[in-house]
Amino acid sequence: MGHSHALSGAVAWLAVSPALIALPGLTSPELATVTGPLASPPELIAGAVICAGAAMLPDLDHPSATIAQTFGPATWLLSKGVNFISGGHRHATHSLLFAALAGVGSHLLAHYTPVGRDILIALMIGLALRAIGIGIPNKTITSAVLNVALTAGLFGAFFIMGVTYSWLGFAIGIGCLAHIVGDCLTERGCPVLWPIKARWLLPWDIGFKTGKKFENQIVGPVLSVAVVALLCLRLVPA
């Protein structure tokens, strides 16, 4: 479900971002402190939010899903387009190829097309907010307006704090990969090696059902605790 995907994306980013510190060019020199460039609180929090949103990106192939209503008709039409191009739900967008292309494409967008980068960032923030339950039940347009307002607020806050987004491609790729791994744990699996259509399950033949007690009472709470624990670990000085 959406909240599990978003939380898993945040956990994945908070877990792997320290390993990315050694890579050149991820942040501007002024952010490269003795604790590492990606340890800056604004960059770390923005990365977790963006990666959480990216962990919902593959499900834009599902126009009936809640996240397709994130920004009202705009995201619904986007979802319809993605659904058509990808061949339906859990097809092309649920593959390693898509994760790689999304990551590389986002990296190029971040470096060469500022407007496109900002639109993508806003979309990722909106998807993350919608996935964790921001919205009003049965009020599609009102929920979309609320999401737009909160997305604009977060986007503006990250801008004021000087977030660089030089790591955007990594966050998008990792978020998509987290989504694919998560769906491989369910009974339907994913076409990980698309265009090969065979679906993968992890562990093999023991996929669990989404939205049941295991996800709601175990997976969700565990991921929530992991996000808080990793944030404290990264942000609180030793």
PDB file of C-alpha atoms in Angstrom:
ATOM      1  CA  MET A   1       0.000   0.000   0.000  1.00  0.00           C
ATOM      2  CA  GLY A   2       1.001   3.604  -0.454  1.00  0.00           C
ATOM      3  CA  HIS A   3       2.135   4.358   3.070  1.00  0.00           C
ATOM      4  CA  SER A   4       4.352   1.263   3.155  1.00  0.00           C
ATOM      5  CA  HIS A   5       5.980   2.193  -0.154  1.00  0.00           C
ATOM      6  CA  ALA A   6       6.603   5.794   0.927  1.00  0.00           C
ATOM      7  CA  LEU A   7       8.038   4.782   4.289  1.00  0.00           C
ATOM      8  CA  SER A   8      10.263   2.170   2.644  1.00  0.00           C
ATOM      9  CA  GLY A   9      11.611   4.836   0.297  1.00  0.00           C
ATOM     10  CA  ALA A  10      12.457   7.129   3.209  1.00  0.00           C
ATOM     11  CA  VAL A  11      14.109   4.254   5.075  1.00  0.00           C
ATOM     12  CA  ALA A  12      16.132   3.290   1.998  1.00  0.00           C
ATOM     13  CA  TRP A  13      17.424   6.847   1.538  1.00  0.00           C
ATOM     14  CA  LEU A  14      18.307   7.351   5.191  1.00  0.00           C
ATOM     15  CA  ALA A  15      20.091   3.996   5.189  1.00  0.00           C
ATOM     16  CA  VAL A  16      22.183   4.427   2.026  1.00  0.00           C
ATOM     17  CA  SER A  17      22.838   8.181   1.930  1.00  0.00           C
ATOM     18  CA  PRO A  18      25.969   7.925   4.127  1.00  0.00           C
ATOM     19  CA  ALA A  19      27.490   5.604   1.531  1.00  0.00           C
ATOM     20  CA  LEU A  20      26.910   8.238  -1.163  1.00  0.00           C
ATOM     21  CA  ILE A  21      28.934  10.880   0.650  1.00  0.00           C
ATOM     22  CA  ALA A  22      32.149   9.681  -0.991  1.00  0.00           C
ATOM     23  CA  LEU A  23      30.773  10.220  -4.502  1.00  0.00           C
ATOM     24  CA  PRO A  24      31.985  13.470  -6.112  1.00  0.00           C
ATOM     25  CA  GLY A  25      29.653  16.283  -7.100  1.00  0.00           C
ATOM     26  CA  LEU A  26      26.612  15.314  -5.049  1.00  0.00           C
ATOM     27  CA  THR A  27      26.427  18.587  -3.153  1.00  0.00           C
ATOM     28  CA  SER A  28      27.901  22.043  -3.400  1.00  0.00           C
ATOM     29  CA  PRO A  29      31.266  22.562  -1.661  1.00  0.00           C
ATOM     30  CA  GLU A  30      29.815  24.820   1.038  1.00  0.00           C
ATOM     31  CA  LEU A  31      27.716  21.883   2.284  1.00  0.00           C
ATOM     32  CA  ALA A  32      30.670  19.520   2.507  1.00  0.00           C
ATOM     33  CA  THR A  33      31.270  19.652   6.233  1.00  0.00           C
ATOM     34  CA  VAL A  34      33.367  17.338   8.352  1.00  0.00           C
ATOM     35  CA  THR A  35      30.280  15.190   8.868  1.00  0.00           C
ATOM     36  CA  GLY A  36      29.795  14.699   5.144  1.00  0.00           C
ATOM     37  CA  PRO A  37      27.824  16.663   2.513  1.00  0.00           C
ATOM     38  CA  LEU A  38      24.673  14.532   2.693  1.00  0.00           C
ATOM     39  CA  ALA A  39      24.583  14.795   6.501  1.00  0.00           C
ATOM     40  CA  SER A  40      23.304  18.380   6.282  1.00  0.00           C
ATOM     41  CA  PRO A  41      19.821  18.223   7.893  1.00  0.00           C
ATOM     42  CA  PRO A  42      17.992  20.050   5.060  1.00  0.00           C
ATOM     43  CA  GLU A  43      19.586  17.852   2.390  1.00  0.00           C
ATOM     44  CA  LEU A  44      18.954  14.682   4.387  1.00  0.00           C
ATOM     45  CA  ILE A  45      15.295  15.474   5.099  1.00  0.00           C
ATOM     46  CA  ALA A  46      14.650  16.620   1.528  1.00  0.00           C
ATOM     47  CA  GLY A  47      16.262  13.428   0.249  1.00  0.00           C
ATOM     48  CA  ALA A  48      14.055  11.285   2.474  1.00  0.00           C
ATOM     49  CA  VAL A  49      10.914  13.092   1.273  1.00  0.00           C
ATOM     50  CA  ILE A  50      11.909  12.901  -2.402  1.00  0.00           C
ATOM     51  CA  CYS A  51      12.840   9.228  -2.120  1.00  0.00           C
ATOM     52  CA  ALA A  52       9.526   8.531  -0.361  1.00  0.00           C
ATOM     53  CA  GLY A  53       7.717  10.157  -3.275  1.00  0.00           C
ATOM     54  CA  ALA A  54       9.824   8.261  -5.803  1.00  0.00           C
ATOM     55  CA  ALA A  55       8.830   5.048  -4.056  1.00  0.00           C
ATOM     56  CA  MET A  56       5.308   5.823  -5.297  1.00  0.00           C
ATOM     57  CA  LEU A  57       6.359   6.723  -8.835  1.00  0.00           C
ATOM     58  CA  PRO A  58       5.932   3.208 -10.316  1.00  0.00           C
ATOM     59  CA  ASP A  59       2.280   3.194  -9.202  1.00  0.00           C
ATOM     60  CA  LEU A  60       1.468   6.136 -11.466  1.00  0.00           C
ATOM     61  CA  ASP A  61       0.614   3.345 -13.909  1.00  0.00           C
ATOM     62  CA  HIS A  62      -2.606   2.847 -11.874  1.00  0.00           C
ATOM     63  CA  PRO A  63      -5.155   5.632 -12.621  1.00  0.00           C
ATOM     64  CA  SER A  64      -7.584   4.273 -10.016  1.00  0.00           C
ATOM     65  CA  ALA A  65      -5.028   4.514  -7.213  1.00  0.00           C
ATOM     66  CA  THR A  66      -5.252   7.269  -4.609  1.00  0.00           C
ATOM     67  CA  ILE A  67      -1.935   8.815  -5.644  1.00  0.00           C
ATOM     68  CA  ALA A  68      -3.314   9.430  -9.146  1.00  0.00           C
ATOM     69  CA  GLN A  69      -5.498  12.078  -7.452  1.00  0.00           C
ATOM     70  CA  THR A  70      -2.530  13.820  -5.798  1.00  0.00           C
ATOM     71  CA  PHE A  71      -2.848  17.013  -7.840  1.00  0.00           C
ATOM     72  CA  GLY A  72      -6.362  16.336  -9.135  1.00  0.00           C
ATOM     73  CA  PRO A  73      -6.909  16.091 -12.910  1.00  0.00           C
ATOM     74  CA  ALA A  74      -3.226  16.854 -13.643  1.00  0.00           C
ATOM     75  CA  THR A  75      -1.888  13.705 -11.975  1.00  0.00           C
ATOM     76  CA  TRP A  76      -4.882  11.648 -13.113  1.00  0.00           C
ATOM     77  CA  LEU A  77      -4.128  12.471 -16.745  1.00  0.00           C
ATOM     78  CA  LEU A  78      -0.442  11.780 -16.126  1.00  0.00           C
ATOM     79  CA  SER A  79      -1.373   8.416 -14.630  1.00  0.00           C
ATOM     80  CA  LYS A  80      -3.580   7.566 -17.608  1.00  0.00           C
ATOM     81  CA  GLY A  81      -0.668   8.331 -19.922  1.00  0.00           C
ATOM     82  CA  VAL A  82       1.785   6.259 -17.893  1.00  0.00           C
ATOM     83  CA  ASN A  83      -0.720   3.396 -17.771  1.00  0.00           C
ATOM     84  CA  PHE A  84      -1.092   3.429 -21.559  1.00  0.00           C
ATOM     85  CA  ILE A  85       2.628   3.678 -22.337  1.00  0.00           C
ATOM     86  CA  SER A  86       3.724   1.101 -19.760  1.00  0.00           C
ATOM     87  CA  GLY A  87       1.137  -1.533 -20.696  1.00  0.00           C
ATOM     88  CA  GLY A  88      -0.985  -1.355 -17.550  1.00  0.00           C
ATOM     89  CA  HIS A  89      -0.476  -1.734 -13.817  1.00  0.00           C
ATOM     90  CA  ARG A  90       2.653  -3.603 -12.667  1.00  0.00           C
ATOM     91  CA  HIS A  91       4.262  -3.822 -16.053  1.00  0.00           C
ATOM     92  CA  ALA A  92       7.068  -1.610 -17.388  1.00  0.00           C
ATOM     93  CA  THR A  93       7.189   0.801 -14.426  1.00  0.00           C
ATOM     94  CA  HIS A  94       7.773  -2.089 -12.018  1.00  0.00           C
ATOM     95  CA  SER A  95      11.135  -3.101 -13.455  1.00  0.00           C
ATOM     96  CA  LEU A  96      14.836  -2.521 -12.950  1.00  0.00           C
ATOM     97  CA  LEU A  97      14.951  -0.844 -16.357  1.00  0.00           C
ATOM     98  CA  PHE A  98      12.403   1.759 -15.271  1.00  0.00           C
ATOM     99  CA  ALA A  99      14.248   2.417 -12.007  1.00  0.00           C
ATOM    100  CA  ALA A 100      17.506   2.935 -13.891  1.00  0.00           C
ATOM    101  CA  LEU A 101      15.946   5.180 -16.543  1.00  0.00           C
ATOM    102  CA  ALA A 102      14.084   7.206 -13.899  1.00  0.00           C
ATOM    103  CA  GLY A 103      17.282   7.727 -11.944  1.00  0.00           C
ATOM    104  CA  VAL A 104      19.423   8.686 -14.947  1.00  0.00           C
ATOM    105  CA  GLY A 105      16.681  10.865 -16.423  1.00  0.00           C
ATOM    106  CA  SER A 106      16.190  12.694 -13.130  1.00  0.00           C
ATOM    107  CA  HIS A 107      19.934  13.266 -12.828  1.00  0.00           C
ATOM    108  CA  LEU A 108      20.084  14.829 -16.291  1.00  0.00           C
ATOM    109  CA  LEU A 109      16.964  16.874 -15.590  1.00  0.00           C
ATOM    110  CA  ALA A 110      18.479  18.204 -12.359  1.00  0.00           C
ATOM    111  CA  HIS A 111      21.595  19.381 -14.139  1.00  0.00           C
ATOM    112  CA  TYR A 112      20.263  20.713 -17.434  1.00  0.00           C
ATOM    113  CA  THR A 113      16.573  21.681 -17.038  1.00  0.00           C
ATOM    114  CA  PRO A 114      15.842  23.643 -13.841  1.00  0.00           C
ATOM    115  CA  VAL A 115      12.134  24.033 -14.594  1.00  0.00           C
ATOM    116  CA  GLY A 116      11.722  20.330 -15.326  1.00  0.00           C
ATOM    117  CA  ARG A 117      13.684  19.519 -12.183  1.00  0.00           C
ATOM    118  CA  ASP A 118      11.406  21.695 -10.057  1.00  0.00           C
ATOM    119  CA  ILE A 119       8.264  20.108 -11.536  1.00  0.00           C
ATOM    120  CA  LEU A 120       9.658  16.651 -10.784  1.00  0.00           C
ATOM    121  CA  ILE A 121      10.566  17.651  -7.226  1.00  0.00           C
ATOM    122  CA  ALA A 122       7.066  19.038  -6.638  1.00  0.00           C
ATOM    123  CA  LEU A 123       5.561  15.820  -7.977  1.00  0.00           C
ATOM    124  CA  MET A 124       7.717  13.688  -5.668  1.00  0.00           C
ATOM    125  CA  ILE A 125       6.804  15.797  -2.636  1.00  0.00           C
ATOM    126  CA  GLY A 126       3.128  15.574  -3.530  1.00  0.00           C
ATOM    127  CA  LEU A 127       3.257  11.799  -4.025  1.00  0.00           C
ATOM    128  CA  ALA A 128       4.972  11.374  -0.654  1.00  0.00           C
ATOM    129  CA  LEU A 129       2.374  13.487   1.151  1.00  0.00           C
ATOM    130  CA  ARG A 130      -0.527  11.723  -0.528  1.00  0.00           C
ATOM    131  CA  ALA A 131       0.941   8.287   0.163  1.00  0.00           C
ATOM    132  CA  ILE A 132       1.176   8.861   3.905  1.00  0.00           C
ATOM    133  CA  GLY A 133      -2.495   9.827   4.013  1.00  0.00           C
ATOM    134  CA  ILE A 134      -2.594  13.597   3.509  1.00  0.00           C
ATOM    135  CA  GLY A 135      -6.055  14.283   2.148  1.00  0.00           C
ATOM    136  CA  ILE A 136      -9.745  14.416   3.025  1.00  0.00           C
ATOM    137  CA  PRO A 137     -11.787  11.221   2.522  1.00  0.00           C
ATOM    138  CA  ASN A 138     -14.210  11.393  -0.406  1.00  0.00           C
ATOM    139  CA  LYS A 139     -13.099  14.945  -1.223  1.00  0.00           C
ATOM    140  CA  THR A 140     -10.906  14.555  -4.313  1.00  0.00           C
ATOM    141  CA  ILE A 141     -10.610  18.210  -5.312  1.00  0.00           C
ATOM    142  CA  THR A 142     -10.311  19.490  -1.739  1.00  0.00           C
ATOM    143  CA  SER A 143      -7.597  16.910  -1.074  1.00  0.00           C
ATOM    144  CA  ALA A 144      -5.778  17.975  -4.241  1.00  0.00           C
ATOM    145  CA  VAL A 145      -5.877  21.646  -3.207  1.00  0.00           C
ATOM    146  CA  LEU A 146      -4.579  20.739   0.261  1.00  0.00           C
ATOM    147  CA  ASN A 147      -1.806  18.678  -1.266  1.00  0.00           C
ATOM    148  CA  VAL A 148      -0.823  21.481  -3.635  1.00  0.00           C
ATOM    149  CA  ALA A 149      -0.629  23.925  -0.720  1.00  0.00           C
ATOM    150  CA  LEU A 150       1.473  21.595   1.451  1.00  0.00           C
ATOM    151  CA  THR A 151       3.719  20.689  -1.478  1.00  0.00           C
ATOM    152  CA  ALA A 152       4.319  24.362  -2.209  1.00  0.00           C
ATOM    153  CA  GLY A 153       5.118  24.947   1.453  1.00  0.00           C
ATOM    154  CA  LEU A 154       7.672  22.140   1.612  1.00  0.00           C
ATOM    155  CA  PHE A 155       9.176  23.116  -1.736  1.00  0.00           C
ATOM    156  CA  GLY A 156       9.562  26.674  -0.525  1.00  0.00           C
ATOM    157  CA  ALA A 157      11.078  25.543   2.768  1.00  0.00           C
ATOM    158  CA  PHE A 158      13.661  23.413   0.973  1.00  0.00           C
ATOM    159  CA  PHE A 159      14.468  26.367  -1.307  1.00  0.00           C
ATOM    160  CA  ILE A 160      14.977  28.698   1.651  1.00  0.00           C
ATOM    161  CA  MET A 161      17.219  26.126   3.339  1.00  0.00           C
ATOM    162  CA  GLY A 162      19.385  25.925   0.213  1.00  0.00           C
ATOM    163  CA  VAL A 163      18.783  22.313  -0.777  1.00  0.00           C
ATOM    164  CA  THR A 164      20.794  21.585  -3.942  1.00  0.00           C
ATOM    165  CA  TYR A 165      19.135  18.424  -5.342  1.00  0.00           C
ATOM    166  CA  SER A 166      22.416  17.336  -6.939  1.00  0.00           C
ATOM    167  CA  TRP A 167      21.568  13.877  -5.571  1.00  0.00           C
ATOM    168  CA  LEU A 168      18.099  13.868  -7.186  1.00  0.00           C
ATOM    169  CA  GLY A 169      18.834  11.038  -9.626  1.00  0.00           C
ATOM    170  CA  PHE A 170      20.032   8.765  -6.828  1.00  0.00           C
ATOM    171  CA  ALA A 171      16.953   9.492  -4.707  1.00  0.00           C
ATOM    172  CA  ILE A 172      14.559   8.801  -7.606  1.00  0.00           C
ATOM    173  CA  GLY A 173      16.313   5.596  -8.638  1.00  0.00           C
ATOM    174  CA  ILE A 174      16.555   4.270  -5.076  1.00  0.00           C
ATOM    175  CA  GLY A 175      12.907   5.113  -4.383  1.00  0.00           C
ATOM    176  CA  CYS A 176      11.737   3.260  -7.499  1.00  0.00           C
ATOM    177  CA  LEU A 177      13.920   0.292  -6.572  1.00  0.00           C
ATOM    178  CA  ALA A 178      12.446   0.241  -3.055  1.00  0.00           C
ATOM    179  CA  HIS A 179       8.962   0.101  -4.584  1.00  0.00           C
ATOM    180  CA  ILE A 180       9.897  -2.802  -6.845  1.00  0.00           C
ATOM    181  CA  VAL A 181      11.434  -4.788  -3.987  1.00  0.00           C
ATOM    182  CA  GLY A 182       8.338  -4.123  -1.883  1.00  0.00           C
ATOM    183  CA  ASP A 183       5.978  -5.346  -4.587  1.00  0.00           C
ATOM    184  CA  CYS A 184       8.136  -8.432  -5.119  1.00  0.00           C
ATOM    185  CA  LEU A 185       7.258  -9.345  -1.517  1.00  0.00           C
ATOM    186  CA  THR A 186       3.550  -9.483  -2.394  1.00  0.00           C
ATOM    187  CA  GLU A 187       1.656 -12.356  -3.934  1.00  0.00           C
ATOM    188  CA  ARG A 188       1.525 -10.747  -7.401  1.00  0.00           C
ATOM    189  CA  GLY A 189       5.251 -10.069  -7.729  1.00  0.00           C
ATOM    190  CA  CYS A 190       6.812  -7.800 -10.384  1.00  0.00           C
ATOM    191  CA  PRO A 191       8.235  -8.157 -13.914  1.00  0.00           C
ATOM    192  CA  VAL A 192      11.661  -7.158 -12.605  1.00  0.00           C
ATOM    193  CA  LEU A 193      13.414  -7.934 -15.894  1.00  0.00           C
ATOM    194  CA  TRP A 194      10.784  -6.314 -18.141  1.00  0.00           C
ATOM    195  CA  PRO A 195      10.333  -6.571 -21.149  1.00  0.00           C
ATOM    196  CA  ILE A 196      10.594 -10.196 -20.011  1.00  0.00           C
ATOM    197  CA  LYS A 197       7.114 -10.646 -18.534  1.00  0.00           C
ATOM    198  CA  ALA A 198       7.922 -13.257 -15.877  1.00  0.00           C
ATOM    199  CA  ARG A 199       7.096 -11.960 -12.382  1.00  0.00           C
ATOM    200  CA  TRP A 200       9.452 -12.308  -9.439  1.00  0.00           C
ATOM    201  CA  LEU A 201       8.460 -13.059  -5.855  1.00  0.00           C
ATOM    202  CA  LEU A 202      10.721 -12.560  -2.817  1.00  0.00           C
ATOM    203  CA  PRO A 203      10.936 -14.914  -1.044  1.00  0.00           C
ATOM    204  CA  TRP A 204       9.868 -17.292  -3.778  1.00  0.00           C
ATOM    205  CA  ASP A 205       6.219 -18.408  -3.640  1.00  0.00           C
ATOM    206  CA  ILE A 206       5.559 -16.789  -0.226  1.00  0.00           C
ATOM    207  CA  GLY A 207       4.210 -13.407  -1.238  1.00  0.00           C
ATOM    208  CA  PHE A 208       1.923 -11.723   1.311  1.00  0.00           C
ATOM    209  CA  LYS A 209      -1.351  -9.941   0.554  1.00  0.00           C
ATOM    210  CA  THR A 210      -1.397  -6.153   0.598  1.00  0.00           C
ATOM    211  CA  GLY A 211      -3.573  -4.244   3.033  1.00  0.00           C
ATOM    212  CA  LYS A 212      -3.917  -7.109   5.508  1.00  0.00           C
ATOM    213  CA  LYS A 213      -2.867  -7.367   9.160  1.00  0.00           C
ATOM    214  CA  PHE A 214       0.760  -8.179   8.379  1.00  0.00           C
ATOM    215  CA  GLU A 215       1.233  -4.968   6.420  1.00  0.00           C
ATOM    216  CA  ASN A 216      -0.904  -2.714   8.615  1.00  0.00           C
ATOM    217  CA  GLN A 217       0.134  -4.010  12.033  1.00  0.00           C
ATOM    218  CA  ILE A 218       3.736  -5.074  11.413  1.00  0.00           C
ATOM    219  CA  VAL A 219       5.252  -3.647   8.228  1.00  0.00           C
ATOM    220  CA  GLY A 220       3.862  -0.113   8.632  1.00  0.00           C
ATOM    221  CA  PRO A 221       4.820   0.364  12.300  1.00  0.00           C
ATOM    222  CA  VAL A 222       8.275  -1.188  11.787  1.00  0.00           C
ATOM    223  CA  LEU A 223       9.010   1.135   8.863  1.00  0.00           C
ATOM    224  CA  SER A 224       7.746   4.149  10.841  1.00  0.00           C
ATOM    225  CA  VAL A 225      10.054   3.331  13.742  1.00  0.00           C
ATOM    226  CA  ALA A 226      12.929   2.788  11.303  1.00  0.00           C
ATOM    227  CA  VAL A 227      12.414   6.263   9.776  1.00  0.00           C
ATOM    228  CA  VAL A 228      12.478   7.942  13.196  1.00  0.00           C
ATOM    229  CA  ALA A 229      15.470   5.891  14.355  1.00  0.00           C
ATOM    230  CA  LEU A 230      17.506   6.585  11.220  1.00  0.00           C
ATOM    231  CA  LEU A 231      16.676  10.302  11.331  1.00  0.00           C
ATOM    232  CA  CYS A 232      17.869  10.473  14.921  1.00  0.00           C
ATOM    233  CA  LEU A 233      20.998   8.521  14.040  1.00  0.00           C
ATOM    234  CA  ARG A 234      21.836  10.829  11.129  1.00  0.00           C
ATOM    235  CA  LEU A 235      20.868  14.157  12.689  1.00  0.00           C
ATOM    236  CA  VAL A 236      21.872  13.835  16.345  1.00  0.00           C
ATOM    237  CA  PRO A 237      25.623  14.308  16.881  1.00  0.00           C
ATOM    238  CA  ALA A 238      27.416  11.319  18.374  1.00  0.00           C
TER     239      ALA A 238
END
